[in-house]
XYZ file of C-alpha atoms in Angstrom:
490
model
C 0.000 0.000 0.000
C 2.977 2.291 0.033
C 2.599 2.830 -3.076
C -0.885 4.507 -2.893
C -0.186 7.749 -1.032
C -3.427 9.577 -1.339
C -7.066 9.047 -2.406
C -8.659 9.716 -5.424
C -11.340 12.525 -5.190
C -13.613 13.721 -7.475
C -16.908 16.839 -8.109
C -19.119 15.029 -6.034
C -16.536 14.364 -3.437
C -15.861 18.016 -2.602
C -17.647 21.471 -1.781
C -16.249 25.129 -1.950
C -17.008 26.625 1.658
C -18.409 30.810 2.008
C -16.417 33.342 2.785
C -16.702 36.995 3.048
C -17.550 38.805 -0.093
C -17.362 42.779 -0.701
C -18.574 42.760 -4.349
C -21.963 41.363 -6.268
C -21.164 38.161 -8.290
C -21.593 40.054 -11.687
C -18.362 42.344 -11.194
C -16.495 39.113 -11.222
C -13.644 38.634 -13.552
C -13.669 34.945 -15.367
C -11.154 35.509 -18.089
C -8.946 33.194 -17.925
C -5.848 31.077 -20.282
C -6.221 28.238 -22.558
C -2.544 28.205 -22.956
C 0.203 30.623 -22.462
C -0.326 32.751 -25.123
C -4.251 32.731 -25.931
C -6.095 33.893 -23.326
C -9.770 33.335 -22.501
C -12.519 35.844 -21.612
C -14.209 32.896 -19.630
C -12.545 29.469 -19.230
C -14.682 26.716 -21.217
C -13.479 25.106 -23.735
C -15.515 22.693 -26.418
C -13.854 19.125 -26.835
C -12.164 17.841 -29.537
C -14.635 14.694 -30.728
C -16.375 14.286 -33.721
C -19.958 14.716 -32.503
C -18.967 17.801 -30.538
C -16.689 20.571 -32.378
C -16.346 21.393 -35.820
C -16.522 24.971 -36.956
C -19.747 25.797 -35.945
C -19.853 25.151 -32.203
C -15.840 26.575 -32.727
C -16.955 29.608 -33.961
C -19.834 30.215 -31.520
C -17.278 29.410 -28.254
C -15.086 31.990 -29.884
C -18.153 34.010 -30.159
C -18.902 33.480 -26.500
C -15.450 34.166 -25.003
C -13.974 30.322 -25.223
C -12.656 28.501 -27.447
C -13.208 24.916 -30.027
C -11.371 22.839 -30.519
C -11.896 20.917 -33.647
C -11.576 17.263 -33.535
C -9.020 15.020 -35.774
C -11.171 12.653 -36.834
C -11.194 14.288 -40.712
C -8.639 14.891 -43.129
C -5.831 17.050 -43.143
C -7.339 18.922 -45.686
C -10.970 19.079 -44.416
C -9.901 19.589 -41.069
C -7.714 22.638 -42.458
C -10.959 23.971 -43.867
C -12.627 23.907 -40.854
C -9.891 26.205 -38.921
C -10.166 28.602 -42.249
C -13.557 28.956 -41.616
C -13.679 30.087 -37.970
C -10.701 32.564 -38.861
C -11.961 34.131 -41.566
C -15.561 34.138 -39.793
C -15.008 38.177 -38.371
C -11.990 38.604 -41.211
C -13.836 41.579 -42.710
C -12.679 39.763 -45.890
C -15.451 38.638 -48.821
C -13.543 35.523 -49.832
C -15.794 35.067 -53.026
C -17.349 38.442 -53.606
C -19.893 38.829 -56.307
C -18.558 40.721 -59.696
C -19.601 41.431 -63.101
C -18.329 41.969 -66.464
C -17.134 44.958 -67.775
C -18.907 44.619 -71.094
C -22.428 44.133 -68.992
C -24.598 46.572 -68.366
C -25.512 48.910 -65.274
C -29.224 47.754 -65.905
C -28.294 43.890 -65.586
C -26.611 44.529 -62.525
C -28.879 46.361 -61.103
C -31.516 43.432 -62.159
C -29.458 41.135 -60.526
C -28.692 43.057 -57.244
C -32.506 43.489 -57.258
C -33.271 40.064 -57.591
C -30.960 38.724 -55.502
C -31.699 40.853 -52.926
C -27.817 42.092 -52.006
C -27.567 44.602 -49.376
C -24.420 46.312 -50.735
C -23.721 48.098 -54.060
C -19.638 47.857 -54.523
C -18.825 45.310 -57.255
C -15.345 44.689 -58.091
C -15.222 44.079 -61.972
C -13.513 41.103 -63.333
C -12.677 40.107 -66.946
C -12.459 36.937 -68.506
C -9.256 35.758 -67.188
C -10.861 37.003 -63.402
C -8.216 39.522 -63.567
C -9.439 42.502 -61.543
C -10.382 45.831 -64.134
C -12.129 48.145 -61.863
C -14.700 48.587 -59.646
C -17.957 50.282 -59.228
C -19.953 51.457 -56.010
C -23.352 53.370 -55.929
C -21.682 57.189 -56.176
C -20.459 55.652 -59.768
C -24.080 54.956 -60.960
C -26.593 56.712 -58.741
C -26.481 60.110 -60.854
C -27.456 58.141 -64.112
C -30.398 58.632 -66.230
C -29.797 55.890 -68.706
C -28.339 52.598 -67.181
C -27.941 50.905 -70.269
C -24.829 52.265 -70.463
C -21.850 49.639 -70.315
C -19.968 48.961 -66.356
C -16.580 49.828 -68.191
C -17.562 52.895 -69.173
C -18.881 54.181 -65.032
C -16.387 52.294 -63.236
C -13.801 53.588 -61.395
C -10.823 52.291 -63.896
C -8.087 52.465 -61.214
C -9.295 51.917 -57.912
C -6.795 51.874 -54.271
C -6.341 48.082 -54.263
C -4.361 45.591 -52.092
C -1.762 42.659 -52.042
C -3.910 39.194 -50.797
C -1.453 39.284 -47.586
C -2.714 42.304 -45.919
C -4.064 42.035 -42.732
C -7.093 43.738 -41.249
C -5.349 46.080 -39.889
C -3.815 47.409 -42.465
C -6.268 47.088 -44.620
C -7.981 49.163 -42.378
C -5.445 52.082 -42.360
C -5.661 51.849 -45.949
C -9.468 52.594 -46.613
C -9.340 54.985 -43.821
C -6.152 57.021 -45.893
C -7.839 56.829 -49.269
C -11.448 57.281 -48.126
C -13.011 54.016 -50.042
C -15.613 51.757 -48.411
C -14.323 48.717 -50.220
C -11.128 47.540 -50.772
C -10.131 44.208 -53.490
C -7.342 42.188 -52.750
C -5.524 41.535 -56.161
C -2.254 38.476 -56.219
C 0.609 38.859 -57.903
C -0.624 38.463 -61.043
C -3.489 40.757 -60.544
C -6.417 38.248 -59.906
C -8.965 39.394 -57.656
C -8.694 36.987 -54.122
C -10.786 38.741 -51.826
C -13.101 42.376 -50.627
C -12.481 44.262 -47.612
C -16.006 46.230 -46.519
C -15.237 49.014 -44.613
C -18.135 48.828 -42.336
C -17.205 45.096 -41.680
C -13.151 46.091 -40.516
C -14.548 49.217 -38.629
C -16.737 46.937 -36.634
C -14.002 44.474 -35.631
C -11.196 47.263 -35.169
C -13.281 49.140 -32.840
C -14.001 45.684 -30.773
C -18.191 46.379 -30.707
C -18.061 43.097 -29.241
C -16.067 42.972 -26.553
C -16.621 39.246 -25.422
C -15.262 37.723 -28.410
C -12.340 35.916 -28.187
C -10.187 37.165 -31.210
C -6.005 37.471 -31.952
C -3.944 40.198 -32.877
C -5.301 40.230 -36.460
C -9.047 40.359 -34.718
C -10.060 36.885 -36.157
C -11.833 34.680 -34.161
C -9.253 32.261 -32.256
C -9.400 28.688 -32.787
C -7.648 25.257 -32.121
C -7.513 21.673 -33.935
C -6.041 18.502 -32.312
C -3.069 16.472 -34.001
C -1.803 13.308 -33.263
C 1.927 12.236 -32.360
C 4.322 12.594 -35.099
C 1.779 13.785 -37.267
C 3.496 16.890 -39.132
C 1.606 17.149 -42.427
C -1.552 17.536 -40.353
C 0.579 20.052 -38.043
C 1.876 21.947 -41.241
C -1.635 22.406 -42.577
C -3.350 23.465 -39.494
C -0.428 26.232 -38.381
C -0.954 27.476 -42.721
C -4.645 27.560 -42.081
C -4.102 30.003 -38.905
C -5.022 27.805 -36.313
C -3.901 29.395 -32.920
C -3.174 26.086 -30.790
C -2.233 22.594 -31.809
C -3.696 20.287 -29.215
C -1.749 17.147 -28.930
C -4.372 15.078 -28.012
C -4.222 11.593 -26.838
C -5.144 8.359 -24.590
C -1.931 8.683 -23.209
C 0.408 11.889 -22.756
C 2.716 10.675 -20.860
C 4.324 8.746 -23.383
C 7.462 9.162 -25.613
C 5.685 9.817 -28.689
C 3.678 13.085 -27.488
C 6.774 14.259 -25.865
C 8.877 14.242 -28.976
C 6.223 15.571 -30.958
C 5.987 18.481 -28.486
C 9.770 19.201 -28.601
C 9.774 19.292 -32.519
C 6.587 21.210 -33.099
C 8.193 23.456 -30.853
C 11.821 23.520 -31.961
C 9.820 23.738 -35.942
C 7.604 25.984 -35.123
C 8.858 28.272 -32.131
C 6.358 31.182 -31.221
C 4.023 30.854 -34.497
C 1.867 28.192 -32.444
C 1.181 27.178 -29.238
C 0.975 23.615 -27.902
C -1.089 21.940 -25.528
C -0.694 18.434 -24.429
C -2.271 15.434 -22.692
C -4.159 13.995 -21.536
C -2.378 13.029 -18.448
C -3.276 12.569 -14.941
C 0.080 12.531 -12.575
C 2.414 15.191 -11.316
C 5.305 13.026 -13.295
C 3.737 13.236 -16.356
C 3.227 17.277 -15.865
C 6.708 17.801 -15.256
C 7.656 15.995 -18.243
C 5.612 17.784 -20.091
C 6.607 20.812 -18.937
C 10.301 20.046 -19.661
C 9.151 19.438 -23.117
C 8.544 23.021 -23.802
C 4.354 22.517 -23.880
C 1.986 25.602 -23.776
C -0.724 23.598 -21.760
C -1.639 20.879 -20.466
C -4.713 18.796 -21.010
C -5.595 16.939 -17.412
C -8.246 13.813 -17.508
C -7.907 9.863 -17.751
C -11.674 8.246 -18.169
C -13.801 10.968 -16.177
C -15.656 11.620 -19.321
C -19.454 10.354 -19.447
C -18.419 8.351 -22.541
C -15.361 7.063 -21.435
C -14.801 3.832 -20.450
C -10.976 3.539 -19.553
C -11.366 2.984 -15.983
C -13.509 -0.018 -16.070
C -11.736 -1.414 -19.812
C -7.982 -0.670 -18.104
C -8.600 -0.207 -14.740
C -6.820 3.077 -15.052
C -7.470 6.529 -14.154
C -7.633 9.031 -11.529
C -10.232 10.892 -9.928
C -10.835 13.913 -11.733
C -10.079 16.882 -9.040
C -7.247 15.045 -7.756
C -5.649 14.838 -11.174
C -5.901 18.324 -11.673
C -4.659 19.238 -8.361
C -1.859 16.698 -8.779
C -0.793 18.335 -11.947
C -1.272 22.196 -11.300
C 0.683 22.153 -8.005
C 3.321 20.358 -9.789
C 4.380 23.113 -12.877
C 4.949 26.676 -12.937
C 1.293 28.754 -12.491
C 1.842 30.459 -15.534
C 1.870 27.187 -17.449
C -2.753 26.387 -17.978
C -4.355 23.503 -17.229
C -7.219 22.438 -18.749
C -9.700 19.727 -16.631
C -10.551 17.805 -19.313
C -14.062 15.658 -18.736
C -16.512 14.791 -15.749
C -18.164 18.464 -16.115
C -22.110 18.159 -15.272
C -22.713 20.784 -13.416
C -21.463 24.472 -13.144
C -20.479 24.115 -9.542
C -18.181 21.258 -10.945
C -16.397 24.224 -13.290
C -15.839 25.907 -10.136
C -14.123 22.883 -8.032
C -12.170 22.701 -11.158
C -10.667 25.954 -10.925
C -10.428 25.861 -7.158
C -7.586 23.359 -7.539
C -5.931 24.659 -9.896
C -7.659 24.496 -13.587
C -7.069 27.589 -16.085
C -10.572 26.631 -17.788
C -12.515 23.342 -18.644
C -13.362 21.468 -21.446
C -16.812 19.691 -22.364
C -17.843 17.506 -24.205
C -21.771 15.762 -23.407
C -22.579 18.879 -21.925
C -22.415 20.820 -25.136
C -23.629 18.173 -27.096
C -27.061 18.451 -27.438
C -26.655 21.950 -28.745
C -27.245 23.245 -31.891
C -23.862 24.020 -33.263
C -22.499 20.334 -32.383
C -21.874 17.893 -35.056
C -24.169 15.387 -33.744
C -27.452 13.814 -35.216
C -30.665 14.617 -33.693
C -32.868 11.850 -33.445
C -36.830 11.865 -31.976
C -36.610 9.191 -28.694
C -39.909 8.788 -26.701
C -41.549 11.946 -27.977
C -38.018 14.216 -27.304
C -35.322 15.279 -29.338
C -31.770 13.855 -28.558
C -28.834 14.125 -29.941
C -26.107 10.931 -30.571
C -22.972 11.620 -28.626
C -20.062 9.113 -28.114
C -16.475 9.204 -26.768
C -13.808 9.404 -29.554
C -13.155 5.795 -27.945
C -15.955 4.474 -29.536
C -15.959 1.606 -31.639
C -18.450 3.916 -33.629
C -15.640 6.547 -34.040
C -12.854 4.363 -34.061
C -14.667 2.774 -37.677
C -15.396 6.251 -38.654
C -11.766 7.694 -38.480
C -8.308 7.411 -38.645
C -7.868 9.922 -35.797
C -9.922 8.397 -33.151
C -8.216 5.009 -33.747
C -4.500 6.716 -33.257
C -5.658 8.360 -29.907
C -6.218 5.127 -28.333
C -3.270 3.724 -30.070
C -4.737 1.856 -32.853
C -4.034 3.228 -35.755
C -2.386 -0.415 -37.317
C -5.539 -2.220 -36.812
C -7.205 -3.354 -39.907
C -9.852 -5.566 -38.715
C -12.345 -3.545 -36.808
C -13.134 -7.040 -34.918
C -9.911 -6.399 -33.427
C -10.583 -3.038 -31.998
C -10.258 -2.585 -28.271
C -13.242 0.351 -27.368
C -12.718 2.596 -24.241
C -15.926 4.795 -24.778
C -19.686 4.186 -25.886
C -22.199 5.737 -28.013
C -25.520 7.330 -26.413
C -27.433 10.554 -26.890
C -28.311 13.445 -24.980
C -31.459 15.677 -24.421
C -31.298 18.674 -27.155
C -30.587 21.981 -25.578
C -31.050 24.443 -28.107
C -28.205 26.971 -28.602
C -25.038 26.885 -27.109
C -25.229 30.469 -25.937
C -27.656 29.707 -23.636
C -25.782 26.756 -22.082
C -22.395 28.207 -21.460
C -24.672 31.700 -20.182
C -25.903 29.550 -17.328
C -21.918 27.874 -16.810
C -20.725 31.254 -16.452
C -23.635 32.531 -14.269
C -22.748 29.798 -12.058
C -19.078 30.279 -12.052
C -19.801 33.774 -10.981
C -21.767 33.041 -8.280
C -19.178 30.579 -6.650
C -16.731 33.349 -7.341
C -18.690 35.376 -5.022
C -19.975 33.622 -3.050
C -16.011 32.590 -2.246
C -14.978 35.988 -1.930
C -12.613 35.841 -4.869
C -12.780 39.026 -7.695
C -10.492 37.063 -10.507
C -9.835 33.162 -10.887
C -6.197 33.810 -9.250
C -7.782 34.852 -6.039
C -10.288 32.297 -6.080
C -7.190 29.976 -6.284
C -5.279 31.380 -3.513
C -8.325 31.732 -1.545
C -10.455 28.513 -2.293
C -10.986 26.259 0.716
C -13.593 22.926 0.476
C -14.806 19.996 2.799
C -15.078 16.386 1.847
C -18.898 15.505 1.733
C -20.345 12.379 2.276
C -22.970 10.510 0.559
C -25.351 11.964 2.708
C -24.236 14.854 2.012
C -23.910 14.806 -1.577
C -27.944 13.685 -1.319
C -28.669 16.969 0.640
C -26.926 18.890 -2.235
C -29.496 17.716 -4.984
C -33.448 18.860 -4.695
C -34.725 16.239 -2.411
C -37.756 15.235 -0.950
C -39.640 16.395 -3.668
C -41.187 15.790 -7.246
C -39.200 18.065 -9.841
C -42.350 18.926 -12.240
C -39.988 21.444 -14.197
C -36.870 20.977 -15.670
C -34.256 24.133 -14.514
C -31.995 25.319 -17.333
C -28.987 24.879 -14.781
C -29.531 21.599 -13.878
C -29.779 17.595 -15.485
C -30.306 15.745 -12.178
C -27.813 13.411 -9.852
């Protein structure tokens, strides 16, 4: 028994304990890290499964303050695609705007704006060869009395145009300087590649929406998992602007994550950061940290899907895992707690000992941006979920097969599940889940006395609760005839 020093403890083991509070719960600050360069203005994080994140629920975290990341189970290429989208989501950039002809008329276009119903009236003009000739915006046309007349002969011949690199930003400056409301983007061989509206870039420059979570360039941040040694997939990603690789596996204590953490590193340096995991021990932390890893990723089976524990017989309780591994690396370094999240009071625990931010998985789900089929059970809509363990996932992907370490098997008799497939009630958008999350992180904020997550940290004191107590917790002694939006039950 020497060998088992401590318990394993987990949510429903623990509760925070009151203390004095000089401030409402809604003038708490939950901003947070997801690793040590992207912060978070509140710490939830959507997991990386296939039923779960893909761009949509990526962008709408991002939207919300968090963060997606997008799971592995898809080609390089798609999975590429998905980053692109959530980046280029608040761009300010019309990838594929709509243009005309030169030799068409002002009367056909304005047919076609008309019919189409487009609420803007800058075209870029285009020949044959898409080469960009001009443009023409509403001051061009709105004087004429005959709009028969041919686009080449109204449009602006020579208008202030831009290289496909520029950034907002810039781009920015530049409409501001020369007074135009839209800007092309031309390549080197003068091919149009992309708009700029001004209205769009002023919006995003001026940050009219404060809670997004967006990078230096003010695009919407976003993350993607990789496997070990996988550097194509790496290569792509970092290309497509993603702002955290997330080394995600079974098992990160293991030589190939580490290597692959020191080379995406040493390749690499500061253009991307690197999370790890998932791990579950103090040893693995450190050697993780010694790697040169941004974050690291904290859960072994606490997941609602998983089913490593009872398959392997290993894991460790969720809150001791994270406490385990926070004490045991530099505070600056985040730690996500990975899995077991049910309720919003378990978010809390979860920072108490030591957790930059969470990530879900079956709790976000059943929303509307999550990748997962809705199906019509007993009258009620549910939506599948399963753990990326999943024999189901494991057949669908490459990438779910290669986090549980097999990749080489060819007969899908042979595959060894650790996770099952199930659904969950539909809940609508995800805005209004994570709004009730970070209501109830607030509230244990206050009602701990803490103003940011650091103090709640250094402050945070808990007593072990019994089964009795845990009982006394839920609503008891009563008939629920109303389902709370806060609350799915023991």
């Amino acid at each position: 028994m020497a060998a088992f020093p401590f318990e394993g403890l987990t949510f429903d083991d623990i509760s925070l304990v009151t203390q004095y509070a000089d401030f409402l719960p809604h003038d708490a600050d939950v901003s947070s890290k997801f690793s040590r360069n992207v912060k978070l203005n509140i710490p939830f994080v959507s997991a990386a499964m296939d039923t779960v994140t893909e761009s949509d629920m990526a962008i709408a975290m991002a939207r919300l303050g968090g963060i997606g990341v997008i799971h592995k189970n898809l080609s390089i290429e798609r999975q590429a695609d998905e980053v692109r989208k959530v980046k280029y989501y608040l761009n300010g950039i019309i990838r594929t705007p709509v243009t005309f002809h030169p030799e068409q008329t002002v009367a056909e276009m304005m047919n076609e704006k008309r019919v189409k119903k487009y609420s803007f009236s800058g075209f870029p003009i285009v020949d044959d060869n898409g080469k960009l000739v001009g443009i023409i915006t509403s001051r061009d046309f709105k004087f004429l009395s005959d709009y028969n007349i041919r686009i080449r002969d109204v449009m602006t011949k020579e208008p202030v145009v831009a290289k496909d690199s520029i950034s907002m930003l810039q781009a920015y400056k530049m409409m501001v300087e020369h007074k135009v409301g839209k800007l092309p983007m031309v390549n080197s061989e003068g091919k149009l590649t992309g708009l700029y509206s001004f209205l769009d870039v002023k919006t995003l420059i001026e940050k009219e929406e404060p809670d997004y979570n967006r990078d230096d360039r003010h695009q919407l941040r976003a993350a993607a998992g990789i496997g070990p040694y996988d550097e194509a997939r790496a290569e792509a990603l970092i290309n497509a602007g993603v702002d955290v690789l997330v080394l995600d596996t079974a098992h990160g204590h293991s030589k190939g994550v580490i290597d692959t953490v020191k080379l995406l590193k040493k390749t690499y340096g500061d253009r991307v950061d690197v999370i790890a995991g998932n791990i579950a021990t103090a040893e693995a932390a450190k050697a993780l940290a010694d790697a040169g890893v941004d974050g690291i990723k904290v859960g072994i089976g606490p997941g609602s899907i998983c089913t490593t524990r009872v398959v392997a017989g290993v894991g460790v309780p969720q809150v001791t895992a994270v406490y385990e591994v926070a004490k045991s690396v530099p505070r600056d370094l985040p730690v996500i707690a990975d899995g077991g999240i049910k309720q919003s009071g378990d978010v809390a625990k979860a920072l108490a000992v030591g957790a930059s931010c969470v990530m879900m998985g079956s709790a976000l789900a059943g929303t509307s941006e999550s990748t997962g089929e809705v199906v019509l059970h007993q009258g009620r809509s549910y939506v599948i979920y399963r753990g990326m363990g999943s024999l189901a996932a494991m057949k669908t992907g490459k990438g779910s097969r290669e986090r549980y370490g097999q990749d080489d098997v060819e007969d899908d008799a042979e595959l060894v599940p650790q996770g099952i497939e199930g659904m969950v009630p539909f809940r609508g958008a995800v805005r209004n889940v994570i709004i009730q999350f970070v209501g109830g992180l607030r509230y244990s904020f206050g009602y701990c006395g803490a103003r940011t997550l650091s103090e709640f940290q250094d402050r945070a004191k808990m007593v072990r609760v019994t089964a009795a107590g845990l009982r006394e917790a839920h609503p008891h002694d009563v008939t629920m005839v109303k389902d709370a939006p806060n609350y799915s039950g023991k």
